[in-house]
Amino acid sequence: MHNQNDQPFERIDGVFLPVKILNESINWYENTLGLKLLYKWPGGAGFQVSEGESLLGLIEVDDFKPALFKSKEGIMHYFNFKSKDVAKSREMLITRGVETTGSSMLRQLLPFPLK
């Protein structure tokens, strides 16, 4: 088993999501989710999530496929957001017009699916 000093990486620096229409997606992530737009480049954009170090990137693609995969347990997301108060975050998003398909209140790390 390796110790922390033997690991070649510090953290996940970024997660990149495919999007159909970049400018509309930038607007949604910035104004609906409240993420901070750090920079934009041809075909992409990078956001800061809260005060975290990891980047959330959007990449415009022609052949869009949702960021989901099927496991033995069902449909899974490639990543999820962490919230200090899931119920409050869910209510905030609903007031901003986001439709949710349910809620997972078992753990603070579990996502609630967005439509």
Coordinates of C-alpha atoms in Angstrom, one line a residue:
M1 CA 0.0 0.0 0.0
H2 CA 1.4 3.4 -0.9
N3 CA 1.3 6.4 1.4
Q4 CA 0.0 9.9 0.5
N5 CA 3.5 11.1 -0.5
D6 CA 3.8 8.3 -3.1
Q7 CA 0.7 9.4 -5.0
P8 CA 1.4 11.2 -8.3
F9 CA -1.8 13.4 -8.1
E10 CA -3.2 16.0 -5.7
R11 CA -6.8 15.9 -6.7
I12 CA -9.1 15.7 -9.7
D13 CA -8.5 19.1 -11.4
G14 CA -11.5 19.1 -13.6
V15 CA -14.6 17.3 -14.9
F16 CA -15.7 18.0 -18.4
L17 CA -19.3 17.7 -19.6
P18 CA -20.5 17.6 -23.2
V19 CA -23.2 20.2 -24.0
K20 CA -25.2 20.9 -27.2
I21 CA -25.3 24.7 -27.1
L22 CA -22.4 26.2 -25.3
N23 CA -23.7 29.8 -24.7
E24 CA -27.1 28.6 -23.4
S25 CA -25.3 26.1 -21.1
I26 CA -23.0 28.7 -19.8
N27 CA -26.0 30.9 -18.9
W28 CA -27.7 27.9 -17.2
Y29 CA -24.7 26.9 -15.1
E30 CA -23.9 30.5 -14.2
N31 CA -27.4 31.9 -13.5
T32 CA -29.4 28.8 -12.4
L33 CA -26.7 26.8 -10.5
G34 CA -24.8 29.9 -9.5
L35 CA -21.4 28.7 -10.6
K36 CA -18.6 31.2 -11.2
L37 CA -17.5 31.4 -14.8
L38 CA -13.7 31.5 -14.7
Y39 CA -12.9 31.5 -18.4
K40 CA -14.2 30.7 -21.8
W41 CA -12.4 29.4 -24.9
P42 CA -13.5 28.5 -28.4
G43 CA -15.8 25.5 -27.8
G44 CA -15.7 25.4 -24.0
A45 CA -15.9 27.1 -20.7
G46 CA -14.6 26.5 -17.2
F47 CA -16.5 27.1 -13.9
Q48 CA -15.5 27.2 -10.2
V49 CA -17.8 25.3 -7.9
S50 CA -18.2 27.2 -4.7
E51 CA -14.7 27.8 -3.1
G52 CA -13.5 24.4 -4.4
E53 CA -10.3 23.8 -6.4
S54 CA -11.8 21.5 -9.0
L55 CA -13.0 22.9 -12.3
L56 CA -16.3 22.0 -14.0
G57 CA -15.8 22.4 -17.8
L58 CA -18.4 22.5 -20.5
I59 CA -17.4 21.3 -24.0
E60 CA -19.7 22.0 -27.0
V61 CA -20.2 18.8 -29.0
D62 CA -22.2 18.0 -32.2
D63 CA -23.0 14.4 -31.1
F64 CA -24.4 15.0 -27.6
K65 CA -24.9 12.0 -25.2
P66 CA -26.0 12.5 -21.6
A67 CA -23.3 12.0 -18.9
L68 CA -25.0 8.9 -17.6
F69 CA -24.1 5.2 -17.6
K70 CA -25.9 2.0 -16.6
S71 CA -24.6 0.0 -13.7
K72 CA -26.0 -3.2 -12.2
E73 CA -28.1 -1.0 -9.9
G74 CA -29.5 1.3 -12.5
I75 CA -28.7 4.6 -14.2
M76 CA -25.7 6.4 -12.7
H77 CA -24.2 9.9 -13.1
Y78 CA -20.5 10.4 -13.7
F79 CA -20.3 12.9 -10.9
N80 CA -22.4 14.6 -8.3
F81 CA -22.4 17.9 -6.4
K82 CA -21.9 17.9 -2.6
S83 CA -24.2 20.1 -0.5
K84 CA -24.1 21.1 3.1
D85 CA -27.9 21.1 3.1
V86 CA -29.5 19.0 0.4
A87 CA -33.1 20.0 1.1
K88 CA -32.2 23.7 1.1
S89 CA -30.2 23.3 -2.2
R90 CA -33.1 21.4 -3.8
E91 CA -35.6 24.1 -2.8
M92 CA -33.2 26.8 -4.1
L93 CA -33.0 25.1 -7.5
I94 CA -36.8 24.5 -7.7
T95 CA -37.3 28.3 -7.1
R96 CA -34.9 28.9 -10.0
G97 CA -37.1 26.8 -12.3
V98 CA -35.2 23.5 -12.1
E99 CA -37.3 20.4 -12.3
T100 CA -36.1 17.5 -10.1
T101 CA -37.3 13.9 -10.5
G102 CA -36.9 13.0 -6.9
S103 CA -34.8 13.4 -3.8
S104 CA -32.1 11.4 -2.1
M105 CA -31.9 12.5 1.5
L106 CA -30.1 9.5 2.8
R107 CA -26.6 11.0 2.6
Q108 CA -25.4 14.5 1.9
L109 CA -23.4 13.2 -1.0
L110 CA -26.2 11.6 -2.9
P111 CA -27.5 13.6 -5.8
F112 CA -31.1 14.4 -6.6
P113 CA -31.7 13.9 -10.3
L114 CA -32.3 17.0 -12.4
K115 CA -34.5 17.0 -15.5

